mmCIF file of C-alpha atoms in Angstrom:
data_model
loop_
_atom_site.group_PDB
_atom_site.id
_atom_site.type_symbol
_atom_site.label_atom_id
_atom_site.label_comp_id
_atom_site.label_asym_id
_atom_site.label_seq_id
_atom_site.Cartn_x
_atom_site.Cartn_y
_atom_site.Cartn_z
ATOM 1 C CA UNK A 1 0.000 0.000 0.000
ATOM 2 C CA UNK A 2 1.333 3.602 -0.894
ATOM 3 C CA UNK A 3 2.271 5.659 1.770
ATOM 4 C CA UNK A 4 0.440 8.776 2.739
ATOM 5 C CA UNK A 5 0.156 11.678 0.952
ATOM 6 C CA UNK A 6 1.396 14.758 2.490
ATOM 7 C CA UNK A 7 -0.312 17.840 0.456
ATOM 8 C CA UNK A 8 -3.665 17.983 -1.451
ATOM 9 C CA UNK A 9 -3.102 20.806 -4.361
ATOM 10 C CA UNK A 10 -6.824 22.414 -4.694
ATOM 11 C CA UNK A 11 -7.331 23.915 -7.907
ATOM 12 C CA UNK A 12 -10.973 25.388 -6.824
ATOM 13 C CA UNK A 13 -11.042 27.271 -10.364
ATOM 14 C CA UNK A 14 -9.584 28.009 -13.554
ATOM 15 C CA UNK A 15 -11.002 30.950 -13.818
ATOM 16 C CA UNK A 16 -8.072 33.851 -13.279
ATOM 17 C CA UNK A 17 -8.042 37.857 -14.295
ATOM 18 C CA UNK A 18 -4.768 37.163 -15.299
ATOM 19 C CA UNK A 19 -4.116 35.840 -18.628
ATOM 20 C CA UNK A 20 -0.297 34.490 -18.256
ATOM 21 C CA UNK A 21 1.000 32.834 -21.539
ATOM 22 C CA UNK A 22 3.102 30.498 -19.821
ATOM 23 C CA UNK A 23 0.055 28.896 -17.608
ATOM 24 C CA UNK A 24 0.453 25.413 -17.317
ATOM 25 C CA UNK A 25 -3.406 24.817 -17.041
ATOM 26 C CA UNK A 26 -4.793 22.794 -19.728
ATOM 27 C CA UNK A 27 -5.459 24.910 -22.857
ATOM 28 C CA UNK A 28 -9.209 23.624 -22.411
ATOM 29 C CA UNK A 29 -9.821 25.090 -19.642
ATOM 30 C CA UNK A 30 -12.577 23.970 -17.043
ATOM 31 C CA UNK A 31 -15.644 25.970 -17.274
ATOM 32 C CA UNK A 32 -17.874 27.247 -14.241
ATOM 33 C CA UNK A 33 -20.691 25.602 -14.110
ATOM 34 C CA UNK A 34 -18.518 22.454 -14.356
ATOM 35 C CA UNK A 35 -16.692 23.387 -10.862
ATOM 36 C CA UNK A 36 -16.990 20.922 -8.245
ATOM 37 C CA UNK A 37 -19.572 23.111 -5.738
ATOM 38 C CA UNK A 38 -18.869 23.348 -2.231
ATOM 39 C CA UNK A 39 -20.616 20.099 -0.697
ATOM 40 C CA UNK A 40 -18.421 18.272 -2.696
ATOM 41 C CA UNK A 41 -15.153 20.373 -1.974
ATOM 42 C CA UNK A 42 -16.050 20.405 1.761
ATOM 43 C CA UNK A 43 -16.212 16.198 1.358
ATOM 44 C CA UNK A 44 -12.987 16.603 -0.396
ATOM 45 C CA UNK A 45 -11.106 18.042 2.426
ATOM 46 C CA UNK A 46 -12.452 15.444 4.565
ATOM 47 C CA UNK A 47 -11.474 12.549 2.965
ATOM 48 C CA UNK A 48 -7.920 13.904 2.064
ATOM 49 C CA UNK A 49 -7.572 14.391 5.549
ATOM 50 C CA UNK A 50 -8.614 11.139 6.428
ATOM 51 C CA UNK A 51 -6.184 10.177 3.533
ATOM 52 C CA UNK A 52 -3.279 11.547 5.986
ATOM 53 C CA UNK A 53 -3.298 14.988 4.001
ATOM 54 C CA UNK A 54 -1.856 17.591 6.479
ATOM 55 C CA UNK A 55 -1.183 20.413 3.907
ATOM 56 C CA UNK A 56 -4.432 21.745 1.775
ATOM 57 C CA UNK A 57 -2.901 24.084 -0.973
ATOM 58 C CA UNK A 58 -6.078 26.275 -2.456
ATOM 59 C CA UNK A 59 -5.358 27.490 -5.946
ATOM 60 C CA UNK A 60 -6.357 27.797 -9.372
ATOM 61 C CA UNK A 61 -6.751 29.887 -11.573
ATOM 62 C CA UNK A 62 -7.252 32.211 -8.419
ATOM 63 C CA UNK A 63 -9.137 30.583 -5.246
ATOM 64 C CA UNK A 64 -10.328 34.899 -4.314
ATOM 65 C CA UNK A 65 -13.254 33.681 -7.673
ATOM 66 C CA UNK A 66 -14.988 31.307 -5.485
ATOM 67 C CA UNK A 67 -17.683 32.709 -3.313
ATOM 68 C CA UNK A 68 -17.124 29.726 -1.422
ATOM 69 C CA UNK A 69 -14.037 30.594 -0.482
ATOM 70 C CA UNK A 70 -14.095 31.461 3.611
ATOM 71 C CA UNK A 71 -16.638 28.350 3.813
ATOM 72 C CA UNK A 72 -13.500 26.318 2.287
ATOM 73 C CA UNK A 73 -10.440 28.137 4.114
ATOM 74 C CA UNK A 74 -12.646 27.136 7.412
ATOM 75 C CA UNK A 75 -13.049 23.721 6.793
ATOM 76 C CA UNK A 76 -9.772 23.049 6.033
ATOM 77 C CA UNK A 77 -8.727 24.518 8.986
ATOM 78 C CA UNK A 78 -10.915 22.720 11.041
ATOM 79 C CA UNK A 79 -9.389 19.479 10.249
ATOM 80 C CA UNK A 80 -6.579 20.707 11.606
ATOM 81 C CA UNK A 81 -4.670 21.192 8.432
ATOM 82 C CA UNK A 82 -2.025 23.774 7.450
ATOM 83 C CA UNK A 83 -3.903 26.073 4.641
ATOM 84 C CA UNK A 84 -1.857 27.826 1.821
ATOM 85 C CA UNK A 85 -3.512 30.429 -0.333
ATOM 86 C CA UNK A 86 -2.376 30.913 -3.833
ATOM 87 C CA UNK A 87 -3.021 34.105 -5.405
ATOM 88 C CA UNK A 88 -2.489 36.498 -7.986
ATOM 89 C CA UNK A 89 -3.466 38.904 -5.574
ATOM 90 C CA UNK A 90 -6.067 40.496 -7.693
ATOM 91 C CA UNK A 91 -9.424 41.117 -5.519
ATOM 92 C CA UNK A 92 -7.311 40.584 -2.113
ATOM 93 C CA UNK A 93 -8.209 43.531 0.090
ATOM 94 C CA UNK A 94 -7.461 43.637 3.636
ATOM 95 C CA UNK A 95 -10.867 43.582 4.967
ATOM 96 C CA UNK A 96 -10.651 40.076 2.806
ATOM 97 C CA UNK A 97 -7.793 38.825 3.854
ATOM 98 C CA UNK A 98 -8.278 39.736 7.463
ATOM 99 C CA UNK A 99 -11.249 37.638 7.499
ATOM 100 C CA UNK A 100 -9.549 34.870 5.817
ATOM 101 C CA UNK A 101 -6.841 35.006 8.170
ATOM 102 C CA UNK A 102 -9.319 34.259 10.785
ATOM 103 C CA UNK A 103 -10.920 31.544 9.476
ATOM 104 C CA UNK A 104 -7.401 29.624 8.777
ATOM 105 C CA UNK A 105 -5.426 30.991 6.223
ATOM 106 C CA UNK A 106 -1.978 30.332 7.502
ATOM 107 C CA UNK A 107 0.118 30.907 4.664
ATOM 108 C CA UNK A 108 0.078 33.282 1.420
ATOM 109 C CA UNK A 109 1.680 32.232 -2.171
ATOM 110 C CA UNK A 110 1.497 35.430 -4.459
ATOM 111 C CA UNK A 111 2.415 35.460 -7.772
ATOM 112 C CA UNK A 112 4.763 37.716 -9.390
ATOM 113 C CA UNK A 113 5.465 37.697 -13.460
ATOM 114 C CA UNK A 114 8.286 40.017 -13.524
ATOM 115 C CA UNK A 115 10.519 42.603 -11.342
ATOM 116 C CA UNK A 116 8.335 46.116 -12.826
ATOM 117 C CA UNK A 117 5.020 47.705 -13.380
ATOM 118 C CA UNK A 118 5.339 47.566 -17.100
ATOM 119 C CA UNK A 119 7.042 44.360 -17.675
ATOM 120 C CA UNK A 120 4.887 42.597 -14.801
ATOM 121 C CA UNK A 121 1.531 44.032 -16.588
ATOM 122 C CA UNK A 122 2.966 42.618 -19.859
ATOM 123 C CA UNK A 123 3.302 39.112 -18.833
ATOM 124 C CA UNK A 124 0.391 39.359 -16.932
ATOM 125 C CA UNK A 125 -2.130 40.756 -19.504
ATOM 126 C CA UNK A 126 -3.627 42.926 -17.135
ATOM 127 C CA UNK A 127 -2.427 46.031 -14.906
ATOM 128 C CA UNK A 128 -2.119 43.854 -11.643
ATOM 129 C CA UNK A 129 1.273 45.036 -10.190
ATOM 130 C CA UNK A 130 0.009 47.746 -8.196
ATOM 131 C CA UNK A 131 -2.414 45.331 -6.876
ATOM 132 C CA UNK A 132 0.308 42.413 -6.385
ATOM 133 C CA UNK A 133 2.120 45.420 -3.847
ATOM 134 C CA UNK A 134 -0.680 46.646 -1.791
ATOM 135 C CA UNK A 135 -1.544 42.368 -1.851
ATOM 136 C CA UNK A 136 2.121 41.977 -0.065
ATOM 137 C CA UNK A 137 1.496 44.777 2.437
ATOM 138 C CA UNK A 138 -1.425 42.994 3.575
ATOM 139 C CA UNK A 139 -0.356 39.810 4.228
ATOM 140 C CA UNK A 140 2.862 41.467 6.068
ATOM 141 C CA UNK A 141 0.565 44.172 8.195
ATOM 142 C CA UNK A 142 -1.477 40.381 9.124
ATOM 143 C CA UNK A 143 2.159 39.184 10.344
ATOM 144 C CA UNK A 144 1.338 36.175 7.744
ATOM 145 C CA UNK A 145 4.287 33.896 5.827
ATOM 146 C CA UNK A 146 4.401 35.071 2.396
ATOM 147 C CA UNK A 147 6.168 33.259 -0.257
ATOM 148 C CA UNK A 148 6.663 35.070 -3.785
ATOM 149 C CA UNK A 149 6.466 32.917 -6.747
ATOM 150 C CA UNK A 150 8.133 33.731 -10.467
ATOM 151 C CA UNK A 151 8.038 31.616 -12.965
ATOM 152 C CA UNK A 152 10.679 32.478 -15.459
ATOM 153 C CA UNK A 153 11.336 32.236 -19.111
ATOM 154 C CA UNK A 154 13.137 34.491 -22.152
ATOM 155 C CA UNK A 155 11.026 37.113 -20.995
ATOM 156 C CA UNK A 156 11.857 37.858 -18.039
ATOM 157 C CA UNK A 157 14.961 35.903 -17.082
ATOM 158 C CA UNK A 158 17.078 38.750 -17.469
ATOM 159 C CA UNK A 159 15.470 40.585 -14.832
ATOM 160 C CA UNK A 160 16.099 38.037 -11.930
ATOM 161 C CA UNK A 161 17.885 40.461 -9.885
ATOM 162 C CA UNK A 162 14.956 42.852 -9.888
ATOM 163 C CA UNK A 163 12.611 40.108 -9.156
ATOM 164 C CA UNK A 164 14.668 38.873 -5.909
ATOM 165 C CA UNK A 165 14.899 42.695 -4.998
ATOM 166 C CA UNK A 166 11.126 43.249 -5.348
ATOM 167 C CA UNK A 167 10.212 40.516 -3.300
ATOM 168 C CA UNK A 168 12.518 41.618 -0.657
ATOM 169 C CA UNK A 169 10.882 44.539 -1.068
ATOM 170 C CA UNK A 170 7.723 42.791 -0.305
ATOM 171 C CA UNK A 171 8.670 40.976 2.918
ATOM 172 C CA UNK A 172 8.564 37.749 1.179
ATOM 173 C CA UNK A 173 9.692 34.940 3.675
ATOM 174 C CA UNK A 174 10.484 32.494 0.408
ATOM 175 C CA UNK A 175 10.475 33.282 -2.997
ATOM 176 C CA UNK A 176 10.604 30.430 -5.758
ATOM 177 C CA UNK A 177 11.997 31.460 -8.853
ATOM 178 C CA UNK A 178 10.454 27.975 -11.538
ATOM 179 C CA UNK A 179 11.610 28.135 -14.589
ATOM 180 C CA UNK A 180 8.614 27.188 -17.004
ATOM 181 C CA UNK A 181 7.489 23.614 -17.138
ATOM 182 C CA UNK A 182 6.105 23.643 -20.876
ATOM 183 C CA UNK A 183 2.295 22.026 -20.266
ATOM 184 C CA UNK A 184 -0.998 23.596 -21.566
ATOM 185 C CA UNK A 185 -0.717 27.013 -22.270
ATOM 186 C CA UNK A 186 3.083 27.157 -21.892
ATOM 187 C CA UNK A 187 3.587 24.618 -24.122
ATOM 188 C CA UNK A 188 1.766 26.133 -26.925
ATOM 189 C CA UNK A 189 4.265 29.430 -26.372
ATOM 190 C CA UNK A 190 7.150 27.728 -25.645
ATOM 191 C CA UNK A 191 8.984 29.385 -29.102
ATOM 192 C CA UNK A 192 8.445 32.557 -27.188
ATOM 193 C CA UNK A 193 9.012 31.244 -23.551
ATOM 194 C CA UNK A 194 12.205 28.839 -23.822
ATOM 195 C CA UNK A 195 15.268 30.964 -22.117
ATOM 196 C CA UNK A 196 18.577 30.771 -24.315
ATOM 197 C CA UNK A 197 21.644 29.072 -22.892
ATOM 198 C CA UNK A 198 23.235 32.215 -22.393
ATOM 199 C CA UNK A 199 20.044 33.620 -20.153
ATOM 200 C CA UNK A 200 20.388 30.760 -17.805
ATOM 201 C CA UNK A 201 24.378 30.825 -17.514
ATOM 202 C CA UNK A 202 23.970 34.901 -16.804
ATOM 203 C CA UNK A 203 20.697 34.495 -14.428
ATOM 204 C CA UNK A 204 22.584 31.550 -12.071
ATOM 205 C CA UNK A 205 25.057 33.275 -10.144
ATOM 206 C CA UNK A 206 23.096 36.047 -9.482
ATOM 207 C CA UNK A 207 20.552 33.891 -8.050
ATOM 208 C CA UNK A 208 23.372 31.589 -5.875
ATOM 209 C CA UNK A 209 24.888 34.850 -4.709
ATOM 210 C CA UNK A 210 21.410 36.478 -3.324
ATOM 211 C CA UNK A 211 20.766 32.947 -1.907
ATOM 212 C CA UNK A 212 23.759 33.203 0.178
ATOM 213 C CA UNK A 213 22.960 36.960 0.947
ATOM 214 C CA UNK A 214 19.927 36.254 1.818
ATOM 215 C CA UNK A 215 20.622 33.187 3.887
ATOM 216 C CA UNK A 216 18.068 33.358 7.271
ATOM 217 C CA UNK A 217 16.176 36.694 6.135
ATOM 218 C CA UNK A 218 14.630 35.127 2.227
ATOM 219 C CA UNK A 219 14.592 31.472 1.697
ATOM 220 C CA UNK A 220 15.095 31.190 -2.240
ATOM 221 C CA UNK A 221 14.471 27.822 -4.080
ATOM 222 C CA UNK A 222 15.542 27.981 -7.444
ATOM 223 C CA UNK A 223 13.574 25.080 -10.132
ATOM 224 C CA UNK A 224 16.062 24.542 -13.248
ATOM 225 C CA UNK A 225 15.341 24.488 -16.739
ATOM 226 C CA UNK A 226 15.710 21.229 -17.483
ATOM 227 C CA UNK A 227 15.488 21.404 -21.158
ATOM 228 C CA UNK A 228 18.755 22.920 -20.996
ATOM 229 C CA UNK A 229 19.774 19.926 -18.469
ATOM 230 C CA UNK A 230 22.014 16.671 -18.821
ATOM 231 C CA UNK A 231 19.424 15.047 -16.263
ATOM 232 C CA UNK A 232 15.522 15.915 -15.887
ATOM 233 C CA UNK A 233 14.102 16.975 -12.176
ATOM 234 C CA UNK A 234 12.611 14.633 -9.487
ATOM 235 C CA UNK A 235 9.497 15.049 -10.447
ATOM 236 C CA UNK A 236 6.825 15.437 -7.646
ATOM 237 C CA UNK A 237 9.190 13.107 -5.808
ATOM 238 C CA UNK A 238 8.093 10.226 -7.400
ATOM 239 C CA UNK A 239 4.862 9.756 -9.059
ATOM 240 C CA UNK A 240 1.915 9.648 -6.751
ATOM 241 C CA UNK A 241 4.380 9.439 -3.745
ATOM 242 C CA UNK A 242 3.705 12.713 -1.789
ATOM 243 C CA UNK A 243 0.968 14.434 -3.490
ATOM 244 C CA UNK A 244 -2.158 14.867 -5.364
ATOM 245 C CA UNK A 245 -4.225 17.386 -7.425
ATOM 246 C CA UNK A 246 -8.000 17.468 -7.427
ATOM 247 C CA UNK A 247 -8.584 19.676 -10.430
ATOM 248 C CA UNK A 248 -11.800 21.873 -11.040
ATOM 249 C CA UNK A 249 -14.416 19.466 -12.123
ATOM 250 C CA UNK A 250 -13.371 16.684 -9.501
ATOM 251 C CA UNK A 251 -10.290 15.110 -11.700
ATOM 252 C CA UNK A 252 -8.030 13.601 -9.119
ATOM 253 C CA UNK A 253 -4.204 13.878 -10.541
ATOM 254 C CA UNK A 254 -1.108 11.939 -9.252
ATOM 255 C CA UNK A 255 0.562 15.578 -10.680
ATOM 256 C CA UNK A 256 -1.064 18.961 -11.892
ATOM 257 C CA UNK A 257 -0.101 18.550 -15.383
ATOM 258 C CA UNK A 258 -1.331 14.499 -16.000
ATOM 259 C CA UNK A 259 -4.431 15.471 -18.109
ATOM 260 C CA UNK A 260 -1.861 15.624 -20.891
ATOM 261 C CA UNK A 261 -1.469 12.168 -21.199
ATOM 262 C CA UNK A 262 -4.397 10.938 -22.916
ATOM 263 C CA UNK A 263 -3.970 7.677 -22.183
ATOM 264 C CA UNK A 264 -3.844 7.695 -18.648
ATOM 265 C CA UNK A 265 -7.502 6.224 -17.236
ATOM 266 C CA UNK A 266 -8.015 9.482 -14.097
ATOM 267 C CA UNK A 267 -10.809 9.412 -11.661
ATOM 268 C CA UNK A 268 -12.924 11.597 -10.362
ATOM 269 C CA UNK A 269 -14.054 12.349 -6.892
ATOM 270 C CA UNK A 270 -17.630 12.670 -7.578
ATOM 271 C CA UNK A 271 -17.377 8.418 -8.696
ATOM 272 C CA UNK A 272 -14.739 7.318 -6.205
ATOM 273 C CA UNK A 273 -12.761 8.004 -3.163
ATOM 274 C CA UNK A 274 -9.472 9.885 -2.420
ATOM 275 C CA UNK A 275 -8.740 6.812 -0.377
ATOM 276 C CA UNK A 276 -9.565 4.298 -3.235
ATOM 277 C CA UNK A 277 -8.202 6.363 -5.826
ATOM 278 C CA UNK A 278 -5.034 7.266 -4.066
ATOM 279 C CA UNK A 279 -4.064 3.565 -3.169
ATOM 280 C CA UNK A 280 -5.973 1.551 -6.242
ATOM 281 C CA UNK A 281 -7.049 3.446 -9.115
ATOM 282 C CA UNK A 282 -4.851 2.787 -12.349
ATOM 283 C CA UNK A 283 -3.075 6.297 -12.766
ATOM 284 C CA UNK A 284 -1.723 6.820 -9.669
ATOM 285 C CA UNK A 285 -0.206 2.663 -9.431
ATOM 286 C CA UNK A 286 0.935 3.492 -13.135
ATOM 287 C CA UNK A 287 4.523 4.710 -12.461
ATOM 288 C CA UNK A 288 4.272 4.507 -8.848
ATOM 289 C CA UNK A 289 8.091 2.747 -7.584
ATOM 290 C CA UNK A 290 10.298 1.601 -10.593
ATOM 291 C CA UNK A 291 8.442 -2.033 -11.596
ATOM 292 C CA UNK A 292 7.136 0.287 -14.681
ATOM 293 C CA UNK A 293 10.561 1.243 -15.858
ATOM 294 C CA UNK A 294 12.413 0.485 -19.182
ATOM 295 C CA UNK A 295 16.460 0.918 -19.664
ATOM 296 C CA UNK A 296 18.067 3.196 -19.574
ATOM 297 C CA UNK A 297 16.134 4.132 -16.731
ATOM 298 C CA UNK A 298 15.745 0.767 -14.975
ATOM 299 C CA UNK A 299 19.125 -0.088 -14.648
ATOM 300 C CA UNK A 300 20.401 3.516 -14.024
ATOM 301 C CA UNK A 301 22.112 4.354 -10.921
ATOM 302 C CA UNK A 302 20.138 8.139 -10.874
ATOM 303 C CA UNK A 303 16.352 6.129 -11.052
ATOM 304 C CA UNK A 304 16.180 6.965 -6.938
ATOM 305 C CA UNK A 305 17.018 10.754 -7.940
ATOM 306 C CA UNK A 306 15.204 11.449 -10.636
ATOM 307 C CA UNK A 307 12.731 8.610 -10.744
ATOM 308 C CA UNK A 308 12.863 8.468 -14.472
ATOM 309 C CA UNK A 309 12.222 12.264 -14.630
ATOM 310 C CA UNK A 310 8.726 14.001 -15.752
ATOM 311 C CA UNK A 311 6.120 11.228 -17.155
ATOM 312 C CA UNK A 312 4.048 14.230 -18.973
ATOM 313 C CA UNK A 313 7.056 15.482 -20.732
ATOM 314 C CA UNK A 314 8.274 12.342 -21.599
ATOM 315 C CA UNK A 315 4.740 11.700 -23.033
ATOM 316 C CA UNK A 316 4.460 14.474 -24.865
ATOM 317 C CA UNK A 317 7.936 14.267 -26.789
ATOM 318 C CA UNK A 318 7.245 10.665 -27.320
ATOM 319 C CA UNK A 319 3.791 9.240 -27.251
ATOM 320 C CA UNK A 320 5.340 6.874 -24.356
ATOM 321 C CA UNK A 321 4.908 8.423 -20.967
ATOM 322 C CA UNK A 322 6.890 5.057 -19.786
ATOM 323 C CA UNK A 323 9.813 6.584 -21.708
ATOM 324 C CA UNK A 324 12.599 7.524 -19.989
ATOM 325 C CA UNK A 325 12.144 11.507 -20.052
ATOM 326 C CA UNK A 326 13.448 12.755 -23.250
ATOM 327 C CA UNK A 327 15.259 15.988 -20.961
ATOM 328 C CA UNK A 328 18.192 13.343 -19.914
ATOM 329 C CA UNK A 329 21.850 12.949 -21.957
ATOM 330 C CA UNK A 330 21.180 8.772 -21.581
ATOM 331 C CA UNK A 331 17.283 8.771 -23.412
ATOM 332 C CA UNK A 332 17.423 7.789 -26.927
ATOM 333 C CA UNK A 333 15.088 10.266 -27.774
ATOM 334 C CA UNK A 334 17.248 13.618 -26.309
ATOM 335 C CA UNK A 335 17.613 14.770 -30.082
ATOM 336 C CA UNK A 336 13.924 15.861 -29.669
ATOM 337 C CA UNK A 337 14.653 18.315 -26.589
ATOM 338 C CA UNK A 338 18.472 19.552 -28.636
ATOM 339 C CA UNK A 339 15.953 20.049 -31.724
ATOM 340 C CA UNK A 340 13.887 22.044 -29.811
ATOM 341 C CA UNK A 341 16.558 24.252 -28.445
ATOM 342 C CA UNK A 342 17.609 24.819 -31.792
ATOM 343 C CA UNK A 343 14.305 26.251 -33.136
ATOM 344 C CA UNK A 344 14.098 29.929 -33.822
ATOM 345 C CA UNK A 345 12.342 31.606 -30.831
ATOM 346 C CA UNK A 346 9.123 33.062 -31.349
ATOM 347 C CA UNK A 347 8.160 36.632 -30.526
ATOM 348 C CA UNK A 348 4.557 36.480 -29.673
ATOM 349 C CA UNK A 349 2.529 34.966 -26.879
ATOM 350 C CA UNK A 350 -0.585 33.567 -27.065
ATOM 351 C CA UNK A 351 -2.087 34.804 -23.729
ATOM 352 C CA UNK A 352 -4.727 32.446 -21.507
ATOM 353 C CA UNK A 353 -8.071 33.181 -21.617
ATOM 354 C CA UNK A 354 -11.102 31.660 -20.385
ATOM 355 C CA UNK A 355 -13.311 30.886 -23.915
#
């Protein structure tokens, strides 16, 4: 039987008033009236607890959409879980926060697309900086932990100094600079969104050296590109090892991005149990340990590191999301990723919208 898993990712909503074009939300995204409402949320919580779920992680799209939201952040809380809100910030006023503070919130995540007004509005679609500041002041004034989170790409990864000196700026406890994992809507712009080679060689020590500036005051975590990489990430740990996702219509997701592969049988919450579908459903046994495995990857050395690396990449290079994750130097199919590289970049974004 699988272990427990530790955090239950939320994605309440995809709907957002941002409209980033590196989202990694499926490009068809879940509609309203398709949302899980709140009975079945509220059920949710209660069985991921149950589950052993001690983290509840309420995003989107942006969790500040659903009305529901303070009947959520107080159930969660309740079970005597630890409750992150992720947010764009948009709509957070203090009155709003201050109430959600009360009911549980213990923990902000608030996004940041890039280190000023105009190139943060850019990336965002929207004029949401200002917003994204007065957001941070908030959450400090509330004396709550606030972690900053940037996802970077060719856009912005020149900036990264700014960006580590604005969240500073904002109090930020952590901030997690993630260079773009290329699902949904990222994937369709990743022309525009890869970084070059020279980006990521310029942006690194600037990052190490803030990290070791920073050491006690800003915890900085630092997600490579791994396209650019001899050997892919750890991926969630391990497939269906630590987490899971319940996405806006019920979907329940060994990883946020497992939609993409199409032939992977998911379950949904309103048919079965976290508990059942967390120990016995087919996706989340699929790639669970190393049984599933081929060579290189089974007889590799790095298999407990990596654990074979991302199964949605590798399924969407290859068709095979049993492949051995095209990102590392030993998969026979790495010519894909070095042809990729070697593409001409693209200079427009398609940006997300709800259609």
């Amino acid at each position: 039987m699988a272990e427990a898993p530790f955090g239950l990712l939320a994605e309440l909503t995809h709907r957002c008033p941002l409209q980033c074009g590196y989202c990694s939300n499926p490009v068809e995204l879940v509609r309203r009236e398709a949302e899980l409402p709140t009975e079945d949320w509220l059920r949710v919580f209660d069985e991921a607890r149950a589950l052993g779920v001690l983290q509840i992680h309420l995003s989107g799209g942006e969790p500040l959409l659903r009305n529901d939201l303070p009947a959520l952040v107080t159930h969660a809380s309740s079970l005597g879980c630890y409750v992150n809100l992720v947010t764009s910030g948009v709509g957070l006023s203090r009155d709003r926060l201050q109430d959600l503070a009360s009911r549980g919130v213990d923990h902000v995540q608030l996004s940041l697309q890039d280190a000023t007004r105009a190139g943060n509005d850019r990336i965002a679609g929207i004029k949401a900086f200002d917003r994204k500041v007065e957001a941070a002041g908030f959450i400090r004034d509330l004396g709550l932990p606030l972690t900053v989170n940037t996802v970077l790409h060719r856009q912005n990864l020149d900036n990264v100094a700014g960006i580590i000196a604005a969240a500073e700026e904002m109090g930020a406890d952590r901030l997690e600079l993630a260079n773009t994992q290329y699902y949904g809507w990222a994937l369709r712009n990743r022309a525009a969104l890869l970084p070059t080679s020279t980006q990521l060689a310029a942006a690194a020590p600037v990052v190490t050296a803030a990290q070791e500036r920073l050491r006690g005051r800003m915890e900085i975590v630092y997600v490579i590109a791994d396209y650019h990489e001899a050997h892919p990430k750890p991926c969630m740990y391990g497939w269906g090892a630590r987490q899971l996702t319940v996405a806006p219509n019920g979907d329940v997701l060994p990883c946020p991005a497992a939609t993409v592969i199409s032939t992977l049988e998911i379950e949904n919450v309103r048919d079965s149990s976290l508990h059942d579908i967390w120990h016995s459903s087919p996706s989340f046994g699929a790639f669970r340990g190393f049984e599933w495995m081929k060579d290189p990857c089974r007889s590799c050395s790095r298999k407990e590191v990596d654990f074979g690396g991302c199964r949605c990449q590798a399924f969407q290079l290859t068709g095979d999301a049993a492949a051995t994750d095209p990102v590392c130097s030993l998969s026979p199919d790495r010519s894909t990723v070095d042809l990729i590289l070697s593409a001409p970049a693209a200079t427009t974004i398609t940006m997300r919208k709800m259609s």
